PDB file of C-alpha atoms in Angstrom:
ATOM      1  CA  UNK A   1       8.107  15.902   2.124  1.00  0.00           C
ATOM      2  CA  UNK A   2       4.404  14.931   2.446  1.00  0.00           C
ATOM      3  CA  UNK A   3       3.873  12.942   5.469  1.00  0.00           C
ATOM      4  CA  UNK A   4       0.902  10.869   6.541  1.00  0.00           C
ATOM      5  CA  UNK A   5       0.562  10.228  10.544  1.00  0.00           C
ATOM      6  CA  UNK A   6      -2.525   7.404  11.730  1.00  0.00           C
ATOM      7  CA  UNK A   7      -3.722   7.093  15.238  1.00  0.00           C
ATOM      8  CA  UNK A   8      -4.127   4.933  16.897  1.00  0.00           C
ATOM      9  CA  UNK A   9      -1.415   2.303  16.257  1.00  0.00           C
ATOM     10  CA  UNK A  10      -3.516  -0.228  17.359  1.00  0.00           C
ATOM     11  CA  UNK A  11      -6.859  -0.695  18.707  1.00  0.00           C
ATOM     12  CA  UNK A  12      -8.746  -3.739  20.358  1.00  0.00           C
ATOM     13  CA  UNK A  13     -12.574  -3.488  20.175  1.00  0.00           C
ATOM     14  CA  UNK A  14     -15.303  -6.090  21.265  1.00  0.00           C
ATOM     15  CA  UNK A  15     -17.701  -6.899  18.379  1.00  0.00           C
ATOM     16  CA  UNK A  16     -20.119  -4.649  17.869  1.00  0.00           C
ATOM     17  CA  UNK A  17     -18.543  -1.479  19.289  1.00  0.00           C
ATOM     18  CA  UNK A  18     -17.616   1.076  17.071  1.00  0.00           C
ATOM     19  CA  UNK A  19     -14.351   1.914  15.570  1.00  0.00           C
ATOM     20  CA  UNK A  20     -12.217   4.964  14.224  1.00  0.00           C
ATOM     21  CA  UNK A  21      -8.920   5.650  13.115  1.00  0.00           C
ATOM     22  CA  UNK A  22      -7.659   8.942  12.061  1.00  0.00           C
ATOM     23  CA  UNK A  23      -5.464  10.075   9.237  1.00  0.00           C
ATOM     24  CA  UNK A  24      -3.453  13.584   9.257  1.00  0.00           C
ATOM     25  CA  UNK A  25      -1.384  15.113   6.352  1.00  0.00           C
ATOM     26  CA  UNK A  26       1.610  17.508   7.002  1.00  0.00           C
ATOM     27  CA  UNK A  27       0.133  19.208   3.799  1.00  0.00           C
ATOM     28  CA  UNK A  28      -2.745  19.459   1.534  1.00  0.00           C
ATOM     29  CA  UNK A  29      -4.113  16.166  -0.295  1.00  0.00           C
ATOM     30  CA  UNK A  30      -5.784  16.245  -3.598  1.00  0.00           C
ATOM     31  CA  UNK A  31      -6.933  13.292  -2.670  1.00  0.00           C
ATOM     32  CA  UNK A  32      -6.560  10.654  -0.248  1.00  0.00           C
ATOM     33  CA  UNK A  33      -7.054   6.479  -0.431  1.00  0.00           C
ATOM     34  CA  UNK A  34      -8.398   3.819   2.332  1.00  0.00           C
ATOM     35  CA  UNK A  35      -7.013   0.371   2.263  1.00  0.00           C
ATOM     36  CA  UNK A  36      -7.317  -2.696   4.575  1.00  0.00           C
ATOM     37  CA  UNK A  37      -5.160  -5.068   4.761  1.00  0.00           C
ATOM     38  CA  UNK A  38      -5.810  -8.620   6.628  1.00  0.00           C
ATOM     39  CA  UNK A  39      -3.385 -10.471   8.358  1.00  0.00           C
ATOM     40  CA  UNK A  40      -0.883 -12.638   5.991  1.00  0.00           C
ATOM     41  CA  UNK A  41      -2.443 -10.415   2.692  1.00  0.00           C
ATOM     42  CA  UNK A  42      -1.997  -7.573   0.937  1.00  0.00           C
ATOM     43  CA  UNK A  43      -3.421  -4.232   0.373  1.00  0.00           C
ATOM     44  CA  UNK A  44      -6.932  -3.627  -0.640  1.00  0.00           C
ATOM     45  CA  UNK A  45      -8.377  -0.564  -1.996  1.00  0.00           C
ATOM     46  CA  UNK A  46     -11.615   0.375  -0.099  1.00  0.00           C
ATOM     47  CA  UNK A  47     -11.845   4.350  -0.905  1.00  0.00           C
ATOM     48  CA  UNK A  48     -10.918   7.275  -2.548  1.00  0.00           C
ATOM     49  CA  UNK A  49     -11.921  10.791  -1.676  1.00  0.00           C
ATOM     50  CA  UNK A  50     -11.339  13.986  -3.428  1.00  0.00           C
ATOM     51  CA  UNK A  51     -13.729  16.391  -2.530  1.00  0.00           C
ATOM     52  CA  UNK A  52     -13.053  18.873   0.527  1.00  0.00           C
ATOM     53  CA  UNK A  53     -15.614  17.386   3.087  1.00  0.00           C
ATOM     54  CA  UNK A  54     -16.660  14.275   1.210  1.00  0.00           C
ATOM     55  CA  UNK A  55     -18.453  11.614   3.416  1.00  0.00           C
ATOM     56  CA  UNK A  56     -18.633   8.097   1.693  1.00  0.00           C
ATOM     57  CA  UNK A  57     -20.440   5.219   3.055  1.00  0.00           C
ATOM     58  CA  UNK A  58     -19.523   1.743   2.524  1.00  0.00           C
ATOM     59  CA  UNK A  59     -21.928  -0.235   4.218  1.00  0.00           C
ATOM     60  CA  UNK A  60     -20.976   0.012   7.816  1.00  0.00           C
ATOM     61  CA  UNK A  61     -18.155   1.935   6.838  1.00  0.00           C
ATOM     62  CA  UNK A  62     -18.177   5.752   6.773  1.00  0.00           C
ATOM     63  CA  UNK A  63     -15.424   7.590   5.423  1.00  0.00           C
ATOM     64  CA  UNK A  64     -14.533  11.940   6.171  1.00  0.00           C
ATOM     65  CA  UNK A  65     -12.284  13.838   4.466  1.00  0.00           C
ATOM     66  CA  UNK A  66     -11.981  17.027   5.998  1.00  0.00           C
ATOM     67  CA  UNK A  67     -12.831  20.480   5.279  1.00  0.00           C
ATOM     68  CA  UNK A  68      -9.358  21.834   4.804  1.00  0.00           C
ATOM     69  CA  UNK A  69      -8.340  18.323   2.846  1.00  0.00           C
ATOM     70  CA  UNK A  70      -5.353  17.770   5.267  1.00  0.00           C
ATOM     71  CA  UNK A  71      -7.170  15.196   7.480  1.00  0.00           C
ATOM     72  CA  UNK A  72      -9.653  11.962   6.945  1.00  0.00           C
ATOM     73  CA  UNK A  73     -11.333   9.171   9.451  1.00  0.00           C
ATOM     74  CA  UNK A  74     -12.403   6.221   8.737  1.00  0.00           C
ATOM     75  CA  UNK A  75     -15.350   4.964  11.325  1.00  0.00           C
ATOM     76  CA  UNK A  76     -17.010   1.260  11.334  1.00  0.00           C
ATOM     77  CA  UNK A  77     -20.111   1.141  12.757  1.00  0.00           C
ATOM     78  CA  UNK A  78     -20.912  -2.542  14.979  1.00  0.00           C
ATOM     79  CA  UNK A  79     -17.572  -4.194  13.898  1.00  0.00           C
ATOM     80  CA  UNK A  80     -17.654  -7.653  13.474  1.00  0.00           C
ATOM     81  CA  UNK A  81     -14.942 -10.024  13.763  1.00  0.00           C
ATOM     82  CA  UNK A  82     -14.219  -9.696   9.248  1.00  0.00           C
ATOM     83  CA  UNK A  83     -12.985  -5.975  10.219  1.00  0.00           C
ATOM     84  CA  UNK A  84     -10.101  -7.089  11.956  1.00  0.00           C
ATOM     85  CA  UNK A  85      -7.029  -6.358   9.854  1.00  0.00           C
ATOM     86  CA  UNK A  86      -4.670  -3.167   9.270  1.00  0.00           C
ATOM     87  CA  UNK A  87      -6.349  -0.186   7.719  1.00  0.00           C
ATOM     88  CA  UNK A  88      -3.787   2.286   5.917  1.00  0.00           C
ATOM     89  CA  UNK A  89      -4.571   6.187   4.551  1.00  0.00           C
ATOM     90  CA  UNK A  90      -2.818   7.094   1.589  1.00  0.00           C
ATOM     91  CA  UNK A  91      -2.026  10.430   0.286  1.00  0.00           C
ATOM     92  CA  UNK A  92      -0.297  11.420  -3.267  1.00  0.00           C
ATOM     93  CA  UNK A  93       3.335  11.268  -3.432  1.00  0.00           C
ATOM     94  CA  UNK A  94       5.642  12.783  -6.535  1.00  0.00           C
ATOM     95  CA  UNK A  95       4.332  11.314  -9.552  1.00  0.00           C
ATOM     96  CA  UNK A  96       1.186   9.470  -8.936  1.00  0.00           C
ATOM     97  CA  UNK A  97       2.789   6.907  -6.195  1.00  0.00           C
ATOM     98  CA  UNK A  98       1.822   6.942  -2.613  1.00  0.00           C
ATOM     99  CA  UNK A  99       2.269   7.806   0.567  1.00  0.00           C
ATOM    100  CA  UNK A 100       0.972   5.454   3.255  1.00  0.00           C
ATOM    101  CA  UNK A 101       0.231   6.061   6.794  1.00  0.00           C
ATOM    102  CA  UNK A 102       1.906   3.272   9.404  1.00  0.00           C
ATOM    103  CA  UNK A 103      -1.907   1.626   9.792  1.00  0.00           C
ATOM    104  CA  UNK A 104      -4.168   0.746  12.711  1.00  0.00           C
ATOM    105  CA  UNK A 105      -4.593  -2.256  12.981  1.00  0.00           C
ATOM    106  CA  UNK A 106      -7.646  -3.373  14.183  1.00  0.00           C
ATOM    107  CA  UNK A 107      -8.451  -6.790  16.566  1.00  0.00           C
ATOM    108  CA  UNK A 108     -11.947  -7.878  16.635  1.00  0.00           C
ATOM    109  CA  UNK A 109     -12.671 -10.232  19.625  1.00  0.00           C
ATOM    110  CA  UNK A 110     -16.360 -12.008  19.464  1.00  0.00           C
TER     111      UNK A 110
ATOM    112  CA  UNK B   1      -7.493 -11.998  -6.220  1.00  0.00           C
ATOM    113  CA  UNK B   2      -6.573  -8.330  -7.691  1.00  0.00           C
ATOM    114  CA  UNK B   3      -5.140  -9.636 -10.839  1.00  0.00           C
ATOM    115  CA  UNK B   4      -1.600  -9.150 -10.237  1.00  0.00           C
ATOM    116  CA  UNK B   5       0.850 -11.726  -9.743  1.00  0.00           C
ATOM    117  CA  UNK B   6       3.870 -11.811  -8.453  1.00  0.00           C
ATOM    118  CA  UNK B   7       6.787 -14.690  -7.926  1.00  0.00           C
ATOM    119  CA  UNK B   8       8.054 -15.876  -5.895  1.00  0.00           C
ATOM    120  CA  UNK B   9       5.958 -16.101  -3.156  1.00  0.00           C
ATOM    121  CA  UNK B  10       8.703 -16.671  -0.747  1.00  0.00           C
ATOM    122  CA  UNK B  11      12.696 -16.330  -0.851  1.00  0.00           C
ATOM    123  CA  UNK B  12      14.908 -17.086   1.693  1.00  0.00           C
ATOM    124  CA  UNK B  13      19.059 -16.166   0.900  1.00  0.00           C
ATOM    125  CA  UNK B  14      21.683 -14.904   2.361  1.00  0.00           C
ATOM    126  CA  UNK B  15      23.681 -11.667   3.134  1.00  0.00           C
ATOM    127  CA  UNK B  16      25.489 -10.019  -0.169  1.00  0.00           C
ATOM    128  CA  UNK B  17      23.331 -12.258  -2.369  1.00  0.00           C
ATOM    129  CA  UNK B  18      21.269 -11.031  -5.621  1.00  0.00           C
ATOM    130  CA  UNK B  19      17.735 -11.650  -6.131  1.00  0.00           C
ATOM    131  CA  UNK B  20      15.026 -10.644  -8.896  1.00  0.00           C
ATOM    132  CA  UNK B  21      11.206 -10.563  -7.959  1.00  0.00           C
ATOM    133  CA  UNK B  22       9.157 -10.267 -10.579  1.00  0.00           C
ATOM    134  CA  UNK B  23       5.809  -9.180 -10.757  1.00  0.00           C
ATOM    135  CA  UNK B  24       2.839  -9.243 -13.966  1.00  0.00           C
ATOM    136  CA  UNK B  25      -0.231  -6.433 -13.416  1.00  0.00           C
ATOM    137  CA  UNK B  26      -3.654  -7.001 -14.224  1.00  0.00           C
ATOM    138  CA  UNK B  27      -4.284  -7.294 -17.994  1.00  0.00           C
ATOM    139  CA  UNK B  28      -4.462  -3.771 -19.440  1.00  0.00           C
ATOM    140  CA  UNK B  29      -3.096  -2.072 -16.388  1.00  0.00           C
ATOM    141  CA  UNK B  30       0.326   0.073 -17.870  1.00  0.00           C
ATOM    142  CA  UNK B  31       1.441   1.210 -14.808  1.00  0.00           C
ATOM    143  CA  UNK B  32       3.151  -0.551 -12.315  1.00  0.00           C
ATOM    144  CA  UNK B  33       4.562   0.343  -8.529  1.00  0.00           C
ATOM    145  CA  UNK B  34       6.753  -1.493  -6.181  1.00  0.00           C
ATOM    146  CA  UNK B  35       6.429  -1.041  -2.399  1.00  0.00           C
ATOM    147  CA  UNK B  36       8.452  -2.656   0.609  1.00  0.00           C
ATOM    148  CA  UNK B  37       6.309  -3.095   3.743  1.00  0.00           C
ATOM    149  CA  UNK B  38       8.464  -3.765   6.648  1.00  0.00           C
ATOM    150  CA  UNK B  39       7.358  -3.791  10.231  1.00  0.00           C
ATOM    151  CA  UNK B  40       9.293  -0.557  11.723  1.00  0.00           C
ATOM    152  CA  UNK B  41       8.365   1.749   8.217  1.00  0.00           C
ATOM    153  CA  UNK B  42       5.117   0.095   6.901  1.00  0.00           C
ATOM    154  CA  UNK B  43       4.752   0.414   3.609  1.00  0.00           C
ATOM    155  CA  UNK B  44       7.038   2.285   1.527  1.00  0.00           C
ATOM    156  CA  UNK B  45       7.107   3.553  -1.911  1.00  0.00           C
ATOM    157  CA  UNK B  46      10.042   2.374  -3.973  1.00  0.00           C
ATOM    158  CA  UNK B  47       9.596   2.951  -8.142  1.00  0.00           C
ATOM    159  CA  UNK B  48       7.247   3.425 -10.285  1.00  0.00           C
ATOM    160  CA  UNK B  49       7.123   2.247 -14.236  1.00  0.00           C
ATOM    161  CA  UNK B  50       4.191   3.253 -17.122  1.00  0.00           C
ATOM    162  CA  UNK B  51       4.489   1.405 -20.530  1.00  0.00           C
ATOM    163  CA  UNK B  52       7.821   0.688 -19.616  1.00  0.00           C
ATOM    164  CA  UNK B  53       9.255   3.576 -18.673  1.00  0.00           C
ATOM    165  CA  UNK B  54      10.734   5.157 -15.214  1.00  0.00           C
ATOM    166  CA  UNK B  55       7.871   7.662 -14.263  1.00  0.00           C
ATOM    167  CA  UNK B  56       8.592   8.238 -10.432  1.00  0.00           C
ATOM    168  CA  UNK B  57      11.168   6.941  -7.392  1.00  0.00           C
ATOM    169  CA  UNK B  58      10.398   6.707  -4.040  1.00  0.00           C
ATOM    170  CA  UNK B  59      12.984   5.335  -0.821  1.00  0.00           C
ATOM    171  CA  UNK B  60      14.901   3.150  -3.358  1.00  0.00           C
ATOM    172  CA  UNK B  61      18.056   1.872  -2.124  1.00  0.00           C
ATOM    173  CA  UNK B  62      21.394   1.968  -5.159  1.00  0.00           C
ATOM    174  CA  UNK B  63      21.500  -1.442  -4.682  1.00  0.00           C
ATOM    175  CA  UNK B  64      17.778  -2.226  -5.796  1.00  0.00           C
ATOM    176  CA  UNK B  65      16.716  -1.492  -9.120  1.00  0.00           C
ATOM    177  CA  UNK B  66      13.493  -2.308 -11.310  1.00  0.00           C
ATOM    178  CA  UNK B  67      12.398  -2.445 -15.066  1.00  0.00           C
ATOM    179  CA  UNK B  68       9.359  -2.674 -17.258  1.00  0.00           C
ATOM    180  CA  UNK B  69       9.299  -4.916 -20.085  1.00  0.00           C
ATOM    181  CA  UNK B  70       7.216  -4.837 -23.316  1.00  0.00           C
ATOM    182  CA  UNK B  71       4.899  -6.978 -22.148  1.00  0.00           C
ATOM    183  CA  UNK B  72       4.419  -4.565 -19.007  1.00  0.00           C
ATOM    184  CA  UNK B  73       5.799  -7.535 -16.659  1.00  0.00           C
ATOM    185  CA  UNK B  74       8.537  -5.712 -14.339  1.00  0.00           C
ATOM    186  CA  UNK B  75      11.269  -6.893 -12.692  1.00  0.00           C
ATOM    187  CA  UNK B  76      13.007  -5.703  -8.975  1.00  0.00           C
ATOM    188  CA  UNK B  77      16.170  -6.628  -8.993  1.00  0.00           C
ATOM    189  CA  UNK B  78      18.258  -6.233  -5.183  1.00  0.00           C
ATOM    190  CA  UNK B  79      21.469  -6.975  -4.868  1.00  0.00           C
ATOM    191  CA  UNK B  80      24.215  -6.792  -2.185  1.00  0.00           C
ATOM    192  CA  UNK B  81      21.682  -7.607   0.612  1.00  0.00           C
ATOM    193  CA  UNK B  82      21.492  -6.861   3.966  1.00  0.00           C
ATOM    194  CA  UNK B  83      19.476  -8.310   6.816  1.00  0.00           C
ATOM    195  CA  UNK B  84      17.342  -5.075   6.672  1.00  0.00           C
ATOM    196  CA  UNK B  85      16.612  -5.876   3.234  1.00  0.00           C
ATOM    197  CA  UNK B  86      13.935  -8.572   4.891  1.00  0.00           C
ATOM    198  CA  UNK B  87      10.692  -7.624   4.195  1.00  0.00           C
ATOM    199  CA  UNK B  88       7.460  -8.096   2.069  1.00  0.00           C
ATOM    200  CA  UNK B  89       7.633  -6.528  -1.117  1.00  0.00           C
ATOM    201  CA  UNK B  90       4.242  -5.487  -3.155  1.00  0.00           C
ATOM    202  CA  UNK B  91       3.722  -5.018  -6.813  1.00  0.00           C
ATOM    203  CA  UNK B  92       0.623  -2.841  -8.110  1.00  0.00           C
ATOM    204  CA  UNK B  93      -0.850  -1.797 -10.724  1.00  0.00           C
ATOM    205  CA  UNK B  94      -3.002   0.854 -12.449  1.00  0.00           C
ATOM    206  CA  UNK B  95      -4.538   1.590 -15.532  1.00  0.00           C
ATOM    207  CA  UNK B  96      -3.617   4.941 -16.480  1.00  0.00           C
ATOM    208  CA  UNK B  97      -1.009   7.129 -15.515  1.00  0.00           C
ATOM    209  CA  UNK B  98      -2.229   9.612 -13.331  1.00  0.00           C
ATOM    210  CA  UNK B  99      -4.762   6.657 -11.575  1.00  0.00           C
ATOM    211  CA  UNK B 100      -2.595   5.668  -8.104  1.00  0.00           C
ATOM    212  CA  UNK B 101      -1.948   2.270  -7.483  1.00  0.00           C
ATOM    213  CA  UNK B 102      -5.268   0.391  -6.550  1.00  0.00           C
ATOM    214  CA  UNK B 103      -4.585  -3.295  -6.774  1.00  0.00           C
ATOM    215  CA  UNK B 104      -1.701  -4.728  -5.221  1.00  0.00           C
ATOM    216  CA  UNK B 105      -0.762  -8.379  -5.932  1.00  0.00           C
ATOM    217  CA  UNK B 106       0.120 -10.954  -2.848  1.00  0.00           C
ATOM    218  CA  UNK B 107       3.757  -9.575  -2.123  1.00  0.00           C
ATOM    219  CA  UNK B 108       7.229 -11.897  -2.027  1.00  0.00           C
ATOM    220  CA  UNK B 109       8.310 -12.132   1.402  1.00  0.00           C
ATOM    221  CA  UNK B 110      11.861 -11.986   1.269  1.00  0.00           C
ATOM    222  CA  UNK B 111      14.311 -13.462   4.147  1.00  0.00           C
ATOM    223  CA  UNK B 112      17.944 -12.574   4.511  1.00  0.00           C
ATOM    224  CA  UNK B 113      19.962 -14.248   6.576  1.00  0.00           C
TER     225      UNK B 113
END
């Protein structure tokens, strides 16, 4: 079945460096989701993208999905210490449920 | 706050036991999902449910199962449980069918011992 693979696992930045995490489907996505979640909560929806080579910026968040729709990043520009938390891809599953990468989780330290 | 409840916020029981976690989506939302996020497999999906019927299953165990209601509340029912069986467990919800699940209520964090 569809699998979605995240790297890296974990990463430990010092505010205001830059951050990415990559996302990478087995197969072809029709789409694929961005949520964060913070310590002790649950998931949030940040992002969906569709489009074969969609970029989508969130504020200080830019979001890829790439060319051949089987891979996506998700970069924050000057993190601060609100970024720290897990951030999860998501790609379609049978039916319309999905399939979540294992997360990076992010540590922000001032 | 998503809109999406879910009770109870914690459970603690034991080995073999039965629980039911029960979870209400945001107002309007007909379709609901149930995920277990553990720390070794993340988040995994278990069952989905739209206007109260069984649309899709995911990693579900024979000993867990889930319903819709009329009212689009749904329950997850587990029964028989192990220590593995420990884990958060998420609700979410979406409007429309073919919409995946977006908002995601505050889990039950369920402890086996």
């Amino acid at each position: 079945g569809q699998q979605v693979m995240q790297i890296p696992q974990y990463q430990h930045v010092q505010e205001g460096e830059d951050f990415t995490t990559y996302c990478n489907s087995s197969t072809t996505l029709s789409n694929i989701q961005w949520y964060k979640q913070r310590p002790g909560g649950h998931p949030v929806f940040l992002i969906q993208l569709v489009k074969s080579g969609e970029v989508k910026k969130q504020k200080r968040l830019t979001f890829q999905f790439g060319e051949a729709k089987k891979n996506s990043s998700l970069h924050i520009t000057a993190t601060q210490t609100t970024d720290v938390g897990t951030y999860f891809c998501a790609g379609p599953n049978s039916g319309y449920a999905l399939n979540f990468g294992k997360g990076t989780s992010l540590l922000v330290t001032p | 706050d998503s809109g999406v409840t879910q009770t109870p916020k914690h459970l603690i029981t034991a080995t073999g036991q039965r629980v039911t976690l029960r979870c209400s989506p945001r107002s309007g939302d007909l379709s609901v999902y149930w995920y277990q996020q553990s720390l070794d497999q993340g988040l995994q999906f278990l069952i989905q449910y739209y206007n109260g019927e069984e649309r899709a299953k995911g990693n579900i165990l024979e000993r867990f199962s889930a319903q819709q209601f009329p009212d689009l509340h749904s329950e997850l029912n587990l029964s028989s449980l192990e220590l593995g069986d420990s884990a958060l467990y998420f609700c979410a919800s979406s409007v429309v069918l073919g919409d995946s699940p977006k908002y995601f209520g505050p889990g039950t964090r369920l402890t086996v011992l």
